[in-house]
Coordinates of C-alpha atoms in Angstrom, one line a residue:
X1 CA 0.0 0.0 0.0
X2 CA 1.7 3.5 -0.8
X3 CA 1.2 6.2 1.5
X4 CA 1.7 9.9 0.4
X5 CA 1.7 13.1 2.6
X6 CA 1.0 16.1 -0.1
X7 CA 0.4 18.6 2.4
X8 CA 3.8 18.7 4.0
X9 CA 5.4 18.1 0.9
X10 CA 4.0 21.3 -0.4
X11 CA 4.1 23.2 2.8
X12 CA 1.5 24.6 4.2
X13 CA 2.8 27.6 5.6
X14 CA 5.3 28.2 3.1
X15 CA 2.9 28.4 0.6
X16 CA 0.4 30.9 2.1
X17 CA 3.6 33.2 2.8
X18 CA 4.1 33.3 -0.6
X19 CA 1.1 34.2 -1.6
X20 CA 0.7 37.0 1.2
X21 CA 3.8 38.6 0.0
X22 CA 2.5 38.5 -3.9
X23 CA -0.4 39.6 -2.8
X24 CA 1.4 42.7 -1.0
X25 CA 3.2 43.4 -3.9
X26 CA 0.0 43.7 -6.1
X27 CA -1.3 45.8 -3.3
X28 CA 2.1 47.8 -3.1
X29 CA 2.6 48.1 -6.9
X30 CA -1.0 50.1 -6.7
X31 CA -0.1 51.8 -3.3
X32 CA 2.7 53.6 -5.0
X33 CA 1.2 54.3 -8.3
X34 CA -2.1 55.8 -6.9
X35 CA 0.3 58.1 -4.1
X36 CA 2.4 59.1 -7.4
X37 CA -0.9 59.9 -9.8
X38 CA -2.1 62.0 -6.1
X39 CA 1.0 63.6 -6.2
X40 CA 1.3 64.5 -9.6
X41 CA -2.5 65.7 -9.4
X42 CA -1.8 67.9 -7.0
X43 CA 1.0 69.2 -8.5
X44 CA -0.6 70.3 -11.3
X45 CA -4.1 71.5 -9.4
X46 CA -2.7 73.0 -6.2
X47 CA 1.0 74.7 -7.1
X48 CA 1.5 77.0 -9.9
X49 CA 5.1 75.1 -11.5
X50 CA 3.7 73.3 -14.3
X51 CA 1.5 74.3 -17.0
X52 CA -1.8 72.1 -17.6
X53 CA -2.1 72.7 -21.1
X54 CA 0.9 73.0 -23.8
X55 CA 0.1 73.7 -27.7
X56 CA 1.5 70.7 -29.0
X57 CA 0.1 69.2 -32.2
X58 CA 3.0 66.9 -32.9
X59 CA 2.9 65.5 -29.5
X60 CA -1.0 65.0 -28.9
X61 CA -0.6 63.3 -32.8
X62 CA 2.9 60.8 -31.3
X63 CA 0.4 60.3 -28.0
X64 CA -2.4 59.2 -29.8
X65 CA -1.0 57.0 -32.4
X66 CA 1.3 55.1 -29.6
X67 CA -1.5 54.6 -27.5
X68 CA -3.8 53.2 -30.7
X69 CA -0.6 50.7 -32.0
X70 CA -0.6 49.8 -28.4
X71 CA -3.5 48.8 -27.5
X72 CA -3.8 47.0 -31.0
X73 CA -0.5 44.9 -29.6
X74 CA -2.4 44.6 -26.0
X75 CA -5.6 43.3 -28.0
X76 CA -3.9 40.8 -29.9
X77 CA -2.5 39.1 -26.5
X78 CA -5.6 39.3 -24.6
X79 CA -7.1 37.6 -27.8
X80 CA -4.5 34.8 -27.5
X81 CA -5.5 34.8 -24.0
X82 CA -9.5 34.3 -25.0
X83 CA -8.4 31.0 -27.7
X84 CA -6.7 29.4 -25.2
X85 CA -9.1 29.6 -22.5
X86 CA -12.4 30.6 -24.3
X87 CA -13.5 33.4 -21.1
X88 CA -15.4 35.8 -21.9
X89 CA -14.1 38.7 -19.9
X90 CA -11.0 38.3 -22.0
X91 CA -13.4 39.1 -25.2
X92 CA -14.5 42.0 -23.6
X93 CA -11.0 42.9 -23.0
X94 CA -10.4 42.6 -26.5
X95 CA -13.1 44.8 -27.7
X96 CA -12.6 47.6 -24.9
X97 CA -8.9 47.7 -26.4
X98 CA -10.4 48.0 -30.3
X99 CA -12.3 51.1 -29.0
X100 CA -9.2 52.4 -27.5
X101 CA -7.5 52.1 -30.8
X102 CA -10.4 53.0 -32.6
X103 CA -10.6 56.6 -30.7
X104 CA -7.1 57.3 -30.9
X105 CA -6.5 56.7 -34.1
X106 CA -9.5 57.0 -36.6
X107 CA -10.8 59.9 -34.1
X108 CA -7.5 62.0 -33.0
X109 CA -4.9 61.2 -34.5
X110 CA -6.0 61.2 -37.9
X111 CA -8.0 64.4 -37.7
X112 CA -5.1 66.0 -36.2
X113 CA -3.0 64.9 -38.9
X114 CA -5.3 66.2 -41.6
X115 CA -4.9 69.6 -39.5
X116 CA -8.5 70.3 -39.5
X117 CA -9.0 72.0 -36.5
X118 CA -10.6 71.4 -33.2
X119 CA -14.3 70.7 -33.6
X120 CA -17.4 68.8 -33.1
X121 CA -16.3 65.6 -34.9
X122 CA -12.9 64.8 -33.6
X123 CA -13.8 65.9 -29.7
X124 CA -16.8 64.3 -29.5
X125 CA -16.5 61.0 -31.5
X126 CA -13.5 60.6 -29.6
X127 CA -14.8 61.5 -26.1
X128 CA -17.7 58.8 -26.4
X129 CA -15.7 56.0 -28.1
X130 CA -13.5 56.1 -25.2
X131 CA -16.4 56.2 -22.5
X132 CA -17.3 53.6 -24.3
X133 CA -13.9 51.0 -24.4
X134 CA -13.5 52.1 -20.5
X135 CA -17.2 50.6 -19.7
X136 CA -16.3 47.7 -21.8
X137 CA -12.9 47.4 -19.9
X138 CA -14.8 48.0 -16.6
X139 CA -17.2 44.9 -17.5
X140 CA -13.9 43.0 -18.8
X141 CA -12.5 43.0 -15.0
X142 CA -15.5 42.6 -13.2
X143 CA -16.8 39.4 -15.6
X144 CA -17.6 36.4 -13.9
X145 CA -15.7 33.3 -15.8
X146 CA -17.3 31.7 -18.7
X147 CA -16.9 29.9 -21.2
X148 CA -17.8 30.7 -24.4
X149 CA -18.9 28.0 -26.6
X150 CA -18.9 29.0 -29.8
X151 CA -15.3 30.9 -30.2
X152 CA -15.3 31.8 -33.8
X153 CA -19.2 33.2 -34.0
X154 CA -18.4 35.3 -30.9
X155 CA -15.0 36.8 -32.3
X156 CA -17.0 38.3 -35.6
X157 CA -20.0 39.3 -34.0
X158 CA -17.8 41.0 -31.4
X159 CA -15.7 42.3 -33.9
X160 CA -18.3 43.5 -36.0
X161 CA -20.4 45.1 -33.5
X162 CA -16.9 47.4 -32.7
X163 CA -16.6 48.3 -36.2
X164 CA -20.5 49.6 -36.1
X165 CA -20.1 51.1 -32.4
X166 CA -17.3 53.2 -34.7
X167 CA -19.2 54.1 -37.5
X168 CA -22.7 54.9 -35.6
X169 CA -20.2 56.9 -33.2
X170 CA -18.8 58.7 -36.6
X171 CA -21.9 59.6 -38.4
X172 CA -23.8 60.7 -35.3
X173 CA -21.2 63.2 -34.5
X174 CA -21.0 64.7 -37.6
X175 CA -24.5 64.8 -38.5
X176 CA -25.1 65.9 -34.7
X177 CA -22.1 68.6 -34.7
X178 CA -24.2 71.5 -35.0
X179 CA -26.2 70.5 -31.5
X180 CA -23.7 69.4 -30.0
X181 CA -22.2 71.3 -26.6
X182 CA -18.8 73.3 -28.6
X183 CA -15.6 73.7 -26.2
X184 CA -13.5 76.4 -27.6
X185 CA -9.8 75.7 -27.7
X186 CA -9.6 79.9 -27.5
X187 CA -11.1 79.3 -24.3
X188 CA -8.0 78.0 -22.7
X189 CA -5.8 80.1 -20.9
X190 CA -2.2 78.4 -20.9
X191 CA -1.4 80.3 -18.1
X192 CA 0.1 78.1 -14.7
X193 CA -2.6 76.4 -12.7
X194 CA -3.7 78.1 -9.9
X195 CA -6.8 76.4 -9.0
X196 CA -9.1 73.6 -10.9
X197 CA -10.9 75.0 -13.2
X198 CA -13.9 73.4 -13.8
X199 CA -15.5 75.4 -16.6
X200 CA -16.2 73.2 -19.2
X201 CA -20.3 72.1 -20.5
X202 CA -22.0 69.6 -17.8
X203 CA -22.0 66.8 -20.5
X204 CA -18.2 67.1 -21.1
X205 CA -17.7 67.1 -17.0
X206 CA -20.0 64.3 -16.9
X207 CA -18.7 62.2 -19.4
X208 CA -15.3 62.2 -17.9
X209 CA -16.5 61.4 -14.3
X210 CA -17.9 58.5 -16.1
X211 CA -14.9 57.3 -17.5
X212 CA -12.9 57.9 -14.3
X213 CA -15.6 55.8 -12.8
X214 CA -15.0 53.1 -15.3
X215 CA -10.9 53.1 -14.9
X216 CA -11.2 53.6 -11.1
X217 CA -13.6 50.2 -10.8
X218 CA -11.7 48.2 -13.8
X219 CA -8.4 49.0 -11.8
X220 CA -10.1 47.7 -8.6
X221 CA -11.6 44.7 -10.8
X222 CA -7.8 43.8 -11.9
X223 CA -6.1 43.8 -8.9
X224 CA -8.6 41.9 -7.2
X225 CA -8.2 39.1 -10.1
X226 CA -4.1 39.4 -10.2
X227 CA -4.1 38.3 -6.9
X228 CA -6.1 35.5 -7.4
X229 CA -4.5 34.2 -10.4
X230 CA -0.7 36.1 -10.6
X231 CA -0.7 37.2 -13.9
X232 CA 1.5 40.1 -14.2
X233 CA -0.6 41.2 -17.5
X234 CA -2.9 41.4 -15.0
X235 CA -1.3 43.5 -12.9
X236 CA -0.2 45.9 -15.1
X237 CA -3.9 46.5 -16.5
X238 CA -4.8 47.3 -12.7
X239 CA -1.8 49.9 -12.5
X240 CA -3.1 50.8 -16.4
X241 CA -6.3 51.5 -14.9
X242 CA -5.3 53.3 -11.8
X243 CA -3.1 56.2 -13.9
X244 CA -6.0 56.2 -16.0
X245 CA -8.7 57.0 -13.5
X246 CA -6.6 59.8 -12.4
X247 CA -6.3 60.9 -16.1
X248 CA -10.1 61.3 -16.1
X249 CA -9.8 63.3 -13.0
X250 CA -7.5 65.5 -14.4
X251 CA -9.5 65.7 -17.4
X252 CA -12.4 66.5 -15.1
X253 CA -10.4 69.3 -13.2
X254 CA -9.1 71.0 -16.0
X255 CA -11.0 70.2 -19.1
X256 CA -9.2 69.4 -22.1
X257 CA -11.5 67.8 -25.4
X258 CA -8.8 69.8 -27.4
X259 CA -7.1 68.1 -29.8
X260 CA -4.5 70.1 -30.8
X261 CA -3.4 70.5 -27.2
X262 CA -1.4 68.6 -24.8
X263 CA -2.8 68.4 -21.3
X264 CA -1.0 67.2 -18.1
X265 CA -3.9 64.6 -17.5
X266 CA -2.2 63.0 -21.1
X267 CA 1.0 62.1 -19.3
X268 CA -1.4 60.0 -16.5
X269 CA -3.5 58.7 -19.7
X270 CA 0.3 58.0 -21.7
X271 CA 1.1 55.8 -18.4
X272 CA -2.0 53.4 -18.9
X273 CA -0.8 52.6 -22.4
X274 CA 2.6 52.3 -21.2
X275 CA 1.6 50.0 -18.6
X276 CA -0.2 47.7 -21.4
X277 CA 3.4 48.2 -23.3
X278 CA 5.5 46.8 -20.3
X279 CA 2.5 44.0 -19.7
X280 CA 2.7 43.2 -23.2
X281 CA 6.3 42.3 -23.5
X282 CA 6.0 40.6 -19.9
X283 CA 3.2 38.0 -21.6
X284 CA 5.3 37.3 -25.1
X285 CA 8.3 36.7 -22.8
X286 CA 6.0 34.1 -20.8
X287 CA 4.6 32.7 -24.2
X288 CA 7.8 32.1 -25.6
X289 CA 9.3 30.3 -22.4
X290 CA 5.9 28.1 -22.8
X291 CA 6.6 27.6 -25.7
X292 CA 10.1 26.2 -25.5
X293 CA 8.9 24.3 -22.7
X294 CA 6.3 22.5 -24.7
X295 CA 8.7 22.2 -27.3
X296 CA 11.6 20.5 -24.5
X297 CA 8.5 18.4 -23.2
X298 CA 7.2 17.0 -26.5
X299 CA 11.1 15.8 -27.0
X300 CA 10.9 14.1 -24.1
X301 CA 8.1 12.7 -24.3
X302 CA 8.9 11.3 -28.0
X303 CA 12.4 9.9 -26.3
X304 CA 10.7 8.0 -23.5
X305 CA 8.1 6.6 -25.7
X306 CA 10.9 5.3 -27.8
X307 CA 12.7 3.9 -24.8
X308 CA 9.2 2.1 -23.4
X309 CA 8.5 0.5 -26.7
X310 CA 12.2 -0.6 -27.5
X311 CA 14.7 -1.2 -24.8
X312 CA 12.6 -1.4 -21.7
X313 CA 10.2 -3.9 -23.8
X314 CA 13.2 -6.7 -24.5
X315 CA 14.8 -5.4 -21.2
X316 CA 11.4 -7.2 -19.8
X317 CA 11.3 -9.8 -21.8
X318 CA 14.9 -10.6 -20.7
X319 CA 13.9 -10.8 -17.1
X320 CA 11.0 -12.9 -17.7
X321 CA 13.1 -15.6 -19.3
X322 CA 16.2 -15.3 -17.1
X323 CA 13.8 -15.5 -13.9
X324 CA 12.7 -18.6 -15.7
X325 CA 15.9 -20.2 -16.1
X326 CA 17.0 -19.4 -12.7
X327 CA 14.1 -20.7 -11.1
X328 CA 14.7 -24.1 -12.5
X329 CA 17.2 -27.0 -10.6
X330 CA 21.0 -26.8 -11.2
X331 CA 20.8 -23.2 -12.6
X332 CA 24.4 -21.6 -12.5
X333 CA 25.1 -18.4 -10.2
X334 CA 25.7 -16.7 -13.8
X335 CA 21.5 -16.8 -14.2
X336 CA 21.0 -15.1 -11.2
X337 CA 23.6 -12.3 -12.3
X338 CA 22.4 -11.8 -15.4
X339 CA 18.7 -11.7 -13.6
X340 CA 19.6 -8.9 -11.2
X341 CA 21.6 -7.0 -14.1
X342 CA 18.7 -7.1 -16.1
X343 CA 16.2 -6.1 -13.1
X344 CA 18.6 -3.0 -12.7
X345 CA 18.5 -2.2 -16.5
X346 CA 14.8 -2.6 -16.4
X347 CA 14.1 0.0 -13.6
X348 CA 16.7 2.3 -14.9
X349 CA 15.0 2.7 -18.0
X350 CA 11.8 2.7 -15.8
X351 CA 13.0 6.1 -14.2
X352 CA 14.2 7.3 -17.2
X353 CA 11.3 7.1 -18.7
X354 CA 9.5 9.0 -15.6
X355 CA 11.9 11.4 -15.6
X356 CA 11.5 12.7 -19.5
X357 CA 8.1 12.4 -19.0
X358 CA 8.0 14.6 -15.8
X359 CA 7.3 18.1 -16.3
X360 CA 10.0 20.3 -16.7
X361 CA 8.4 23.2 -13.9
X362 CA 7.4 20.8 -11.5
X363 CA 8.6 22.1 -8.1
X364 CA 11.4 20.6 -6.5
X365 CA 9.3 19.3 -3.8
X366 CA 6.6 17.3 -5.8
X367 CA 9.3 15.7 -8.0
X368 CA 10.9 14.5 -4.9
X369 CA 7.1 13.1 -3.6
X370 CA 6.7 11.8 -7.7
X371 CA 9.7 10.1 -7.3
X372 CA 9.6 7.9 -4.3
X373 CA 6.1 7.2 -4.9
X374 CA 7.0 5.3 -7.9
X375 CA 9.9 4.0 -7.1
X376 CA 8.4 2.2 -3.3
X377 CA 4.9 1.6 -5.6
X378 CA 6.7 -1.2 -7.6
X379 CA 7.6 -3.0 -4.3
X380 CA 4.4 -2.1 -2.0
X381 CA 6.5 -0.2 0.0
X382 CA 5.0 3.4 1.7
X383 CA 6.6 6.6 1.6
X384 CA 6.2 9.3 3.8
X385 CA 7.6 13.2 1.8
X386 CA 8.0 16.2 4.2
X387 CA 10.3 18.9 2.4
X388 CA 10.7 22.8 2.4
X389 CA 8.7 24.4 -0.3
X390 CA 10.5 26.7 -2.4
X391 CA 13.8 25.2 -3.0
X392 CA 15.0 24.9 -5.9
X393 CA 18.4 23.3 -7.8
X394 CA 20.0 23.8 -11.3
X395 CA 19.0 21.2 -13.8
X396 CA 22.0 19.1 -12.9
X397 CA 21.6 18.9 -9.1
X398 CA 18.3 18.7 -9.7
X399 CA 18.5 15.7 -12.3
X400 CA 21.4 14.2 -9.4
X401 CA 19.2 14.5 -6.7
X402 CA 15.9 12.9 -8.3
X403 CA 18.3 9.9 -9.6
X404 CA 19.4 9.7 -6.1
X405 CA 16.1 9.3 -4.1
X406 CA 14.7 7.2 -6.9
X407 CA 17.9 4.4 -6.6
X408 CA 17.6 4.8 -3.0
X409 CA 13.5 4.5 -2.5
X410 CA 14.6 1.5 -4.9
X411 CA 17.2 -0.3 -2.8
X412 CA 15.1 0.2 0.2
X413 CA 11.8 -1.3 -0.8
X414 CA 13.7 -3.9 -2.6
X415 CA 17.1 -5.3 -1.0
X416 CA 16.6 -3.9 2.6
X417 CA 12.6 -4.7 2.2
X418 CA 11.6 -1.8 3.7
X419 CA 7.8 -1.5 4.8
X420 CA 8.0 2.6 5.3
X421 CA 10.3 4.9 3.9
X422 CA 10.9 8.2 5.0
X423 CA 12.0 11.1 2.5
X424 CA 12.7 14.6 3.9
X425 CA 14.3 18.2 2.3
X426 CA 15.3 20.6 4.5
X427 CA 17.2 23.7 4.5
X428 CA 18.7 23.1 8.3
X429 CA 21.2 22.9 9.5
X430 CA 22.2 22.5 5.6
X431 CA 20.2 21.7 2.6
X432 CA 20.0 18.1 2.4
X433 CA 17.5 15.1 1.4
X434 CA 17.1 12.4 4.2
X435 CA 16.1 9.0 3.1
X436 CA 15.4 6.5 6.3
X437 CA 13.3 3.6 5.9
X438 CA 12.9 0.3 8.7
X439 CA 14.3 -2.4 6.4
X440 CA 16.5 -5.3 7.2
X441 CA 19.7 -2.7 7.2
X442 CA 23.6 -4.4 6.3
X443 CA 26.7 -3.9 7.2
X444 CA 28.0 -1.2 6.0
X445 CA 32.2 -2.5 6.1
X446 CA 31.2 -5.4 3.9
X447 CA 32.1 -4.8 0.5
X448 CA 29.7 -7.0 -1.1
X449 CA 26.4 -6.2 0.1
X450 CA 22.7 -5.9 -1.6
X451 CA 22.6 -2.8 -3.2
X452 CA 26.4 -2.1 -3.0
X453 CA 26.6 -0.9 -7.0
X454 CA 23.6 1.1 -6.2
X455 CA 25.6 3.2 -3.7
X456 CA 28.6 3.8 -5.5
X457 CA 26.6 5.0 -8.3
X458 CA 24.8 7.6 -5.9
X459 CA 27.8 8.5 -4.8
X460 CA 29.4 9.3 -8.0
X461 CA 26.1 11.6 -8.9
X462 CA 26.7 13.4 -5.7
X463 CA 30.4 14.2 -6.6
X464 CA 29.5 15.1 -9.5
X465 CA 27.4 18.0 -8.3
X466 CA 29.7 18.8 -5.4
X467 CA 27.5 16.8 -3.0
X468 CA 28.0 14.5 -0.2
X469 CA 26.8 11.4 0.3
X470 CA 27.0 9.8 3.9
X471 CA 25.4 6.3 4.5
X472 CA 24.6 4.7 7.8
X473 CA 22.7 1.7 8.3
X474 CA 23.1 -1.7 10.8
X475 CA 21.6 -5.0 10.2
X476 CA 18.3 -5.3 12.0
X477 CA 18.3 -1.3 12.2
X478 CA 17.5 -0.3 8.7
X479 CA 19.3 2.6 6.8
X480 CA 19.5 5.8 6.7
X481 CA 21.0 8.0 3.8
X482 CA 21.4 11.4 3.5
X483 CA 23.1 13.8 0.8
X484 CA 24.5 16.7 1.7
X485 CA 23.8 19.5 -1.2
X486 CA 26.4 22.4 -1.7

């Protein structure tokens, strides 16, 4: 019967400490952009050293377009994203980040570049298109998981309705310009800030409390959800989201639907598509390490299916035949060699084969659980694993020190017959792995002994990672192994 103790292997206590302090960063990541964004606020509101509105055409045009090519690039992941797993907040995401190209682009930058003024068309069309991708964004964060079943349909009717939400945004504007409330770009005083000055028509004022609304519960929504899963892409929407709300209330504060102006409230807005930039790059960087992984994996897995159906298969058959032949009367001591030679073979290429098929991020301490579990399973033998959560070894070591346990679970359950074996990592006072079990033990002086060849070759592993190998054991008191890591 195998016994196995997941709960200390992970560790408990470990574990929850490492989520608490994740979960402190997340919360100080947003502690210190939101005291920054208040800062800069009230820099700009309350002192008179920075201006709150610069006439910049160039730079509102580089703002706009950067902020529409990245939130095309932050569209496409969050797409990737909605493929793989099919939820539909992360199609909301995806269309939220349309409309924020959308705006920018077809409705600021582009007007601005055809230099044809400030008016109706460009400051409204882009105004509600935005209120509109922050709503979307808002109802992104806050959607509970599902799964949508039918991928494709919901892509092109989701794509399709954003293209529309553009055009009826487009042709409502301009066929609506003359009624719509006008905000003079004359109107602006570029003096320093003294004060707020809220001056601007009650729809403009409320369409940008609305949108700080939106940011300000989509950046609540994100961090809530980054610490329950640990993206970073997360993450970095919720600070995206947090610079953004205070955008809006700069916007609010000093009112600026002028697009051939540069307002201080862009800089806060700038940081939410920076954020999405330095999110971005974090999630390619984790798709490409998947993706070697996978690739590293499937090689594995190919290798160890060639070793299961070739060598371990006539390794098997060879110990079938030789236990035969030894079992029979007058059979030479040379049978029983070639027996336990082939038995050796055969469980090497057993735990060869576990090991390529093992995944390649498994934590230290599971693959140490893995390991004696299916080494003391082929004998009936039970394992008890305790070991330290978070440790971690080169590839090397690591290999070593898997190869290790797994030879000596082996020689336990099967030369000492062991009926419990005991595997342990800890850090104290050094970082070792402690194998005891309660077998039949041996004397340790004798230099022919069961499972002699199995020790030297654990001990050549452990030199060859620096390591130290120390063996104690008695006959009648089992044996107790432990390597010493550097």
């Amino acid at each position: 019967m195998l016994l196995a103790l997941p709960v200390p292997l992970i560790g408990g206590r470990s574990r929850s400490q490492k989520v608490r302090q994740l979960l402190m960063r997340v919360r100080w990541w947003l502690v210190l952009v939101v005291g920054w964004a208040i800062a800069f606020t009230l820099l700009v509101g309350v002192t008179s050293f920075v201006r709150f509105a610069y006439r910049n055409p160039s730079l509102h045009v580089a703002v706009e377009t950067a902020g529409a090519l990245i939130s095309l690039l932050a569209a496409q992941l969050i797409y990737g994203r909605f493929r793989r797993g099919l939820d539909r907040g992360d199609l909301l995401l995806t269309a939220a980040l349309v409309l924020f190209a959308g705006a920018n682009l077809l409705f600021s930058a582009i007007p601005a570049i055809a230099n044809l003024g400030p008016g109706a068309f460009d400051t409204w069309a882009s105004a509600v298109a935005g209120a509109m991708a922050a709503a979307l964004l808002a109802a992104g964060a806050f959607s509970a998981p599902r799964t949508i079943r039918r991928p494709t349909a919901a892509t092109r009717r989701v794509v399709g309705l954003c293209g529309l939400a553009l055009l009826v945004i487009a042709i409502a504007t301009a066929v609506a310009g003359d009624w719509l409330p006008r905000t003079n770009a004359s109107n602006v005083s570029l003096g320093r800030s003294s004060g707020p000055r809220i001056v601007a028509d009650p729809v403009v004022l409320a369409l940008q409390f609305l949108v700080m609304g939106c940011f300000a519960a989509a950046a609540f929504g994100f961090a809530r959800d980054a610490e329950r899963t640990h993206d970073a892409l997360t993450l970095w929407f919720a600070i995206g989201s947090a610079l953004a709300a205070f955008a809006g209330l700069n916007y609010f504060l000093f009112p600026s639907l002028y697009s051939e102006f540069f307002y201080t409230g862009d800089v806060l807005r700038l940081g939410f598509f920076v954020a999405l930039l330095i999110g971005g790059v974090q999630e390619i960087r984790v798709g490409q390490r998947q993706l070697q992984q996978a690739a590293v994996l499937h090689e594995r897995q190919r290798l160890a299916r060639d070793i299961h159906d070739g060598m371990a298969q006539d390794l098997a058959f060879i110990v079938q035949q030789a236990g035969a032949l030894a079992g029979r009367n007058g059979a030479s001591q040379a049978v029983g060699d070639i027996v336990t030679a082939a038995r050796r073979a055969l469980d090497e290429s057993r735990g060869v084969i576990a090991t390529l098929v093992r995944p390649t991020d498994e934590p230290l301490a599971e693959a140490l659980a893995r390991v004696a579990e299916e080494a003391a399973g082929r004998f009936g033998a039970a394992v008890q694993a305790c070991a330290v959560a978070g440790v971690e070894l080169p590839a090397p070591a690591r290999e070593a020190v898997l190869r290790i346990v797994g030879e000596a679970v082996t020689n336990a359950a099967r030369h000492g017959q062991a009926q419990c074996i005991h595997v342990e990592l800890s850090e104290h006072p050094e970082l070792n792995v402690r194998i005891v079990d309660d077998g039949v033990g041996f004397d340790t002086s004798l230099r022919q002994c069961s499972g002699r060849h199995g020790i030297v070759g654990m001990r050549q592993r452990a030199e060859q990672i620096g390591a130290q190998l120390r063996v104690r054991s008695r006959p009648g008191e089992g044996t107790e192994i432990v390597l010493v890591l550097p």
